[in-house]
Amino acid sequence: MMKTLHSNTDNTLLPLAHESLQLNHCKTVSCKNFGSKNEHHYVMQRTNPSRPTLICRECGAFPPVLNNHDVVAEVTRLKVAQSSGLPACCNPDCNNLGLPVLTHRHLYHAFGYSGDRQRYRCKCCQTTFVDRWSGFNGKHLVQQKLLAMLFTGYSVRDICRRLSMNPKSFYDQLSHIASRCRRQLSMFDARLFKHAQTLSLATDMKPLQPTSDNGVLWIATGEATSGYIVGQHVNYHQSDVQNPSESHDPYKNDTRFMAAPAPKLVEVPSAHPQGILARVDAMYREVLDRTNMEDPLSNIARFNYPSKGCLIRPQYTVYAHYLHLSQMLEYNESLAIFMPQETLLRSACVSVFIDRIKNKTINPLYVVEDKGWQRGQVAGRVDIVLMGWWRDRWAFTRHGEINKGISHLGGDKGNEAKWLELASHRSISEYQTRFHDQFSQLVNEPRRKLRPAGLLPLLDIYRAWHNLCRQDRSGLTPAQQVGLTPAPLTLEQLLN
């Protein structure tokens, strides 16, 4: 695949915008150049040609530079992956790409049948497609048994032996189940976004396989209180890509595809800091030490690069993740997003929701808390500390030896006690931890560290089961807690 070189003359200091989307700007909310697309407000530093940095003339902030076209291309990739198997337009040039018939019926015509399955035609581009799952699921009993054994810890080999199927049939069934799960979730997700005028979301990002060091990161966002997961993505493309780039050049298209990096010399990490202030300060130092502040993989010494497929630079997947969410939140009037202390999450959230920040209809917050902190616990005395190069305004409180801190990334002041009580991303962190515990055999299988594609259908299945079937101690599922379902779904209901 040939890469198109963006011209980089004095007249095009910033990478070319995609239509009106320009993500390269000052991201310091208190700066008068915040969000400015005027090139005269910036200086491009090219001391290191492989690491161009934008410097704001007003505040001196130095955000890394992105290729806007690649971010939009990544959004398209995520839409295609999320709508895979759903009755939706699959034409990448169509405005209806990835919008399912189940939730956007006005965009399609019913167009006869293919056997016992409904066929549709897109009103925009006239593409026809078939709803693969509109007929009866004749294999639901086998699929129920497969899921039951998978969730109770059986290995793939044991499941294949007990159900008399070969491994290929097992993974085919897993893909079919994942498609049905995405179909079910699309209806509930659309209902949540359409009717929730005020919404609190939480985001977390972790390695998909914590012990593999293969560079695949998993970002998930969900409703902060119930833990209902509204979106999750990984920075991994299942198909091989021709000529992935070794260095990140934001003036070239397709620079988001990452080649296997050469081994690096890195400093041995110091002892893990104990106090909450020390942990926050250590994280700021770690971010500044990165080759690219918005790339958590830039300072990893050695990769076990996947043998099949291609890694995508994390910043493109995270920006695309928030862009995808923003398109679904068109009916929302007031939004809060809680996240761990990670500069990439902050930059992506601030850039994508820049209009909401200026209109003060969003509250993005860093949240750091000790393990023993109780949910909903009222804040005690609040101490304000300015931390990091950016002088972020942190509010800390404590109960005994248990501490919690928050930093409002939108610049809001005066509501620290409220956010210390409400803000938390724990429900999303626990969701990801439970996945790793539930499927530890599959996640930690040695040969799978170089072939993570087999885990992707499992992510969709687990999200559906978590949202619609899994009950907490009170007997409610996340979907029940946000008012989407009156009762938990059984596996039979999930698959039919």
CSV table of C-alpha atoms in Angstrom, one decimal, residues 82-327:
chain,number,residue,atom,x,y,z
A,82,GLN,CA,-18.3,-3.5,15.9
A,83,SER,CA,-21.0,-4.0,13.2
A,84,SER,CA,-19.4,-7.3,11.9
A,85,GLY,CA,-22.3,-9.7,11.5
A,86,LEU,CA,-24.9,-7.1,12.2
A,87,PRO,CA,-27.5,-6.1,9.6
A,88,ALA,CA,-25.9,-2.8,8.6
A,89,CYS,CA,-24.5,-1.0,5.6
A,90,CYS,CA,-20.9,-2.2,5.0
A,91,ASN,CA,-20.0,0.4,2.3
A,92,PRO,CA,-17.0,2.4,3.8
A,93,ASP,CA,-17.9,5.4,1.7
A,94,CYS,CA,-21.6,5.5,2.9
A,95,ASN,CA,-22.8,7.8,5.7
A,96,ASN,CA,-24.8,4.8,7.1
A,97,LEU,CA,-21.7,2.7,7.6
A,98,GLY,CA,-22.1,0.5,10.7
A,99,LEU,CA,-25.5,1.8,11.6
A,100,PRO,CA,-27.6,-1.3,12.3
A,101,VAL,CA,-31.1,-1.8,11.0
A,102,LEU,CA,-32.3,-2.7,14.5
A,103,THR,CA,-31.7,0.8,15.7
A,104,HIS,CA,-31.8,2.9,12.5
A,105,ARG,CA,-34.7,1.4,10.6
A,106,HIS,CA,-35.5,4.7,8.8
A,107,LEU,CA,-32.2,4.4,6.9
A,108,TYR,CA,-33.1,1.1,5.1
A,109,HIS,CA,-35.7,-0.5,3.0
A,110,ALA,CA,-36.9,-4.1,3.6
A,111,PHE,CA,-35.9,-5.8,0.3
A,112,GLY,CA,-37.4,-9.2,0.3
A,113,TYR,CA,-35.9,-12.4,1.7
A,114,SER,CA,-32.9,-14.7,1.1
A,115,GLY,CA,-34.3,-18.1,2.2
A,116,ASP,CA,-35.9,-17.4,5.6
A,117,ARG,CA,-33.7,-14.4,6.3
A,118,GLN,CA,-34.7,-10.8,5.9
A,119,ARG,CA,-32.8,-8.7,3.2
A,120,TYR,CA,-32.4,-4.9,3.3
A,121,ARG,CA,-31.3,-2.1,1.0
A,122,CYS,CA,-29.5,1.0,2.2
A,123,LYS,CA,-31.4,4.2,1.2
A,124,CYS,CA,-28.1,6.2,0.9
A,125,CYS,CA,-25.9,4.0,-1.3
A,126,GLN,CA,-28.4,1.2,-2.5
A,127,THR,CA,-26.1,-1.6,-1.0
A,128,THR,CA,-28.1,-4.7,-0.2
A,129,PHE,CA,-27.3,-7.1,2.7
A,130,VAL,CA,-28.9,-9.9,4.6
A,131,ASP,CA,-29.7,-10.1,8.3
A,132,ARG,CA,-27.8,-13.4,9.0
A,133,TRP,CA,-29.4,-13.9,12.4
A,134,SER,CA,-33.1,-13.1,11.6
A,135,GLY,CA,-34.0,-16.7,11.2
A,136,PHE,CA,-34.2,-19.4,13.9
A,137,ASN,CA,-30.9,-20.4,15.6
A,138,GLY,CA,-30.7,-24.1,15.1
A,139,LYS,CA,-27.5,-24.4,17.0
A,140,HIS,CA,-28.5,-22.6,20.2
A,141,LEU,CA,-28.3,-25.7,22.3
A,142,VAL,CA,-24.8,-26.5,21.3
A,143,GLN,CA,-23.8,-22.9,21.7
A,144,GLN,CA,-25.3,-22.7,25.2
A,145,LYS,CA,-23.3,-25.8,26.3
A,146,LEU,CA,-20.2,-24.3,24.8
A,147,LEU,CA,-20.6,-21.0,26.6
A,148,ALA,CA,-21.5,-22.8,29.9
A,149,MET,CA,-18.3,-24.8,29.8
A,150,LEU,CA,-16.2,-21.8,28.7
A,151,PHE,CA,-17.5,-19.7,31.6
A,152,THR,CA,-16.9,-22.5,34.1
A,153,GLY,CA,-13.2,-22.8,33.2
A,154,TYR,CA,-13.0,-25.7,30.7
A,155,SER,CA,-10.1,-25.6,28.3
A,156,VAL,CA,-10.7,-25.5,24.6
A,157,ARG,CA,-9.4,-29.0,24.3
A,158,ASP,CA,-11.9,-30.3,26.9
A,159,ILE,CA,-14.8,-28.4,25.3
A,160,CYS,CA,-14.0,-29.8,21.8
A,161,ARG,CA,-13.8,-33.4,23.2
A,162,ARG,CA,-17.0,-33.2,25.2
A,163,LEU,CA,-19.0,-31.6,22.3
A,164,SER,CA,-17.3,-33.7,19.6
A,165,MET,CA,-16.1,-30.8,17.6
A,166,ASN,CA,-12.7,-29.8,16.2
A,167,PRO,CA,-10.9,-26.6,17.2
A,168,LYS,CA,-11.9,-24.9,13.9
A,169,SER,CA,-15.6,-25.6,14.6
A,170,PHE,CA,-15.1,-24.3,18.1
A,171,TYR,CA,-13.8,-20.9,16.9
A,172,ASP,CA,-16.4,-20.7,14.2
A,173,GLN,CA,-19.1,-21.2,16.8
A,174,LEU,CA,-17.4,-18.6,19.0
A,175,SER,CA,-17.5,-16.1,16.1
A,176,HIS,CA,-21.3,-16.8,15.5
A,177,ILE,CA,-22.0,-16.3,19.2
A,178,ALA,CA,-20.1,-13.0,19.2
A,179,SER,CA,-22.1,-11.8,16.3
A,180,ARG,CA,-25.4,-12.6,18.0
A,181,CYS,CA,-24.2,-10.9,21.2
A,182,ARG,CA,-23.3,-7.7,19.2
A,183,ARG,CA,-26.8,-7.9,17.7
A,184,GLN,CA,-28.4,-8.0,21.1
A,185,LEU,CA,-26.3,-5.2,22.6
A,186,SER,CA,-26.8,-2.8,19.7
A,187,MET,CA,-30.5,-2.4,20.7
A,188,PHE,CA,-29.8,-1.9,24.4
A,189,ASP,CA,-26.9,0.5,23.7
A,190,ALA,CA,-29.0,2.7,21.4
A,191,ARG,CA,-31.8,2.8,24.0
A,192,LEU,CA,-29.3,3.9,26.7
A,193,PHE,CA,-27.8,6.7,24.7
A,194,LYS,CA,-31.1,7.9,23.4
A,195,HIS,CA,-32.9,8.3,26.8
A,196,ALA,CA,-30.0,9.2,29.2
A,197,GLN,CA,-29.9,13.0,29.2
A,198,THR,CA,-27.4,13.0,32.0
A,199,LEU,CA,-24.7,10.3,31.9
A,200,SER,CA,-21.6,9.5,34.0
A,201,LEU,CA,-19.1,7.3,32.1
A,202,ALA,CA,-15.8,5.7,33.2
A,203,THR,CA,-12.8,4.6,31.1
A,204,ASP,CA,-9.9,2.4,31.8
A,205,MET,CA,-7.1,1.0,29.6
A,206,LYS,CA,-5.1,-2.2,30.3
A,207,PRO,CA,-3.1,-4.8,28.4
A,208,LEU,CA,-5.4,-7.4,26.8
A,209,GLN,CA,-2.9,-10.1,27.9
A,210,PRO,CA,-1.1,-8.7,30.9
A,211,THR,CA,1.8,-11.3,30.9
A,212,SER,CA,2.4,-11.4,27.1
A,213,ASP,CA,4.1,-8.0,26.5
A,214,ASN,CA,2.7,-8.0,22.9
A,215,GLY,CA,1.6,-4.4,22.9
A,216,VAL,CA,-2.2,-5.1,22.6
A,217,LEU,CA,-4.0,-2.6,24.8
A,218,TRP,CA,-7.7,-2.9,25.7
A,219,ILE,CA,-9.7,0.3,26.3
A,220,ALA,CA,-13.2,0.0,27.7
A,221,THR,CA,-15.8,2.7,28.6
A,222,GLY,CA,-19.0,2.1,30.6
A,223,GLU,CA,-21.6,3.7,32.8
A,224,ALA,CA,-19.7,4.6,36.0
A,225,THR,CA,-22.1,3.3,38.7
A,226,SER,CA,-23.6,0.1,37.2
A,227,GLY,CA,-20.6,-0.9,35.0
A,228,TYR,CA,-22.7,-1.3,31.9
A,229,ILE,CA,-20.1,-1.3,29.1
A,230,VAL,CA,-21.0,0.9,26.2
A,231,GLY,CA,-17.8,0.4,24.1
A,232,GLN,CA,-14.5,-1.4,24.1
A,233,HIS,CA,-11.7,-1.6,21.5
A,234,VAL,CA,-8.2,-2.9,21.0
A,235,ASN,CA,-5.2,-1.5,19.1
A,236,TYR,CA,-4.9,-4.6,17.0
A,237,HIS,CA,-5.8,-5.2,13.3
A,238,GLN,CA,-6.4,-8.9,12.6
A,239,SER,CA,-5.2,-8.7,9.0
A,240,ASP,CA,-1.6,-8.2,8.0
A,241,VAL,CA,-0.7,-4.7,6.6
A,242,GLN,CA,1.8,-4.0,3.9
A,243,ASN,CA,4.7,-1.8,4.9
A,244,PRO,CA,3.7,-0.7,8.4
A,245,SER,CA,5.8,2.2,9.6
A,246,GLU,CA,8.7,1.8,12.1
A,247,SER,CA,8.6,5.5,13.1
A,248,HIS,CA,5.5,7.7,13.6
A,249,ASP,CA,5.3,10.4,10.8
A,250,PRO,CA,2.0,12.3,11.2
A,251,TYR,CA,2.4,13.8,7.7
A,252,LYS,CA,2.0,10.4,6.1
A,253,ASN,CA,-1.3,8.4,5.8
A,254,ASP,CA,-1.4,4.9,7.3
A,255,THR,CA,1.3,5.9,9.8
A,256,ARG,CA,-1.0,4.4,12.5
A,257,PHE,CA,0.1,0.9,11.5
A,258,MET,CA,3.1,0.0,13.7
A,259,ALA,CA,5.9,-2.2,12.6
A,260,ALA,CA,7.8,-4.4,15.1
A,261,PRO,CA,10.1,-1.9,17.0
A,262,ALA,CA,13.8,-2.6,17.6
A,263,PRO,CA,14.8,-3.5,21.2
A,264,LYS,CA,15.5,-0.4,23.3
A,265,LEU,CA,17.6,0.4,26.3
A,266,VAL,CA,15.4,1.7,29.1
A,267,GLU,CA,16.1,2.6,32.7
A,268,VAL,CA,15.3,0.1,35.4
A,269,PRO,CA,12.0,1.3,37.1
A,270,SER,CA,12.5,2.5,40.6
A,271,ALA,CA,10.6,1.1,43.6
A,272,HIS,CA,6.8,1.6,43.4
A,273,PRO,CA,5.9,4.8,45.4
A,274,GLN,CA,3.7,4.2,48.4
A,275,GLY,CA,1.7,7.4,49.1
A,276,ILE,CA,-1.0,8.7,46.7
A,277,LEU,CA,0.9,12.0,46.1
A,278,ALA,CA,4.0,10.1,45.3
A,279,ARG,CA,2.1,7.8,42.9
A,280,VAL,CA,0.6,10.8,41.0
A,281,ASP,CA,3.9,12.6,40.8
A,282,ALA,CA,5.7,9.4,39.6
A,283,MET,CA,3.1,9.0,36.8
A,284,TYR,CA,3.7,12.6,35.6
A,285,ARG,CA,7.4,11.8,35.5
A,286,GLU,CA,6.9,8.6,33.6
A,287,VAL,CA,4.8,10.4,31.0
A,288,LEU,CA,7.5,13.0,30.4
A,289,ASP,CA,10.1,10.3,30.0
A,290,ARG,CA,8.2,8.7,27.1
A,291,THR,CA,9.4,9.2,23.6
A,292,ASN,CA,5.8,10.2,22.7
A,293,MET,CA,3.8,11.4,25.7
A,294,GLU,CA,0.6,10.0,24.2
A,295,ASP,CA,2.0,6.6,23.3
A,296,PRO,CA,2.2,4.2,26.4
A,297,LEU,CA,4.2,1.7,24.2
A,298,SER,CA,7.0,4.2,23.3
A,299,ASN,CA,9.2,3.3,26.2
A,300,ILE,CA,8.7,-0.4,26.4
A,301,ALA,CA,12.1,-2.2,26.1
A,302,ARG,CA,11.0,-5.3,24.1
A,303,PHE,CA,7.9,-6.4,22.2
A,304,ASN,CA,6.5,-9.9,21.6
A,305,TYR,CA,5.1,-8.5,18.3
A,306,PRO,CA,2.1,-10.6,17.1
A,307,SER,CA,3.0,-13.1,14.4
A,308,LYS,CA,-0.3,-12.5,12.6
A,309,GLY,CA,-2.0,-9.1,12.2
A,310,CYS,CA,-0.7,-5.7,12.9
A,311,LEU,CA,-0.5,-3.4,15.9
A,312,ILE,CA,-2.0,0.1,15.7
A,313,ARG,CA,-0.4,3.0,17.6
A,314,PRO,CA,-2.5,3.3,20.8
A,315,GLN,CA,-3.2,7.1,20.4
A,316,TYR,CA,-5.1,6.4,17.2
A,317,THR,CA,-7.3,3.8,18.7
A,318,VAL,CA,-8.0,5.8,21.8
A,319,TYR,CA,-8.9,9.0,19.9
A,320,ALA,CA,-11.1,6.9,17.6
A,321,HIS,CA,-12.7,5.3,20.6
A,322,TYR,CA,-13.8,8.6,22.0
A,323,LEU,CA,-14.9,9.9,18.5
A,324,HIS,CA,-17.1,6.8,18.2
A,325,LEU,CA,-18.6,7.5,21.6
A,326,SER,CA,-19.2,11.1,20.8
A,327,GLN,CA,-21.2,10.1,17.7
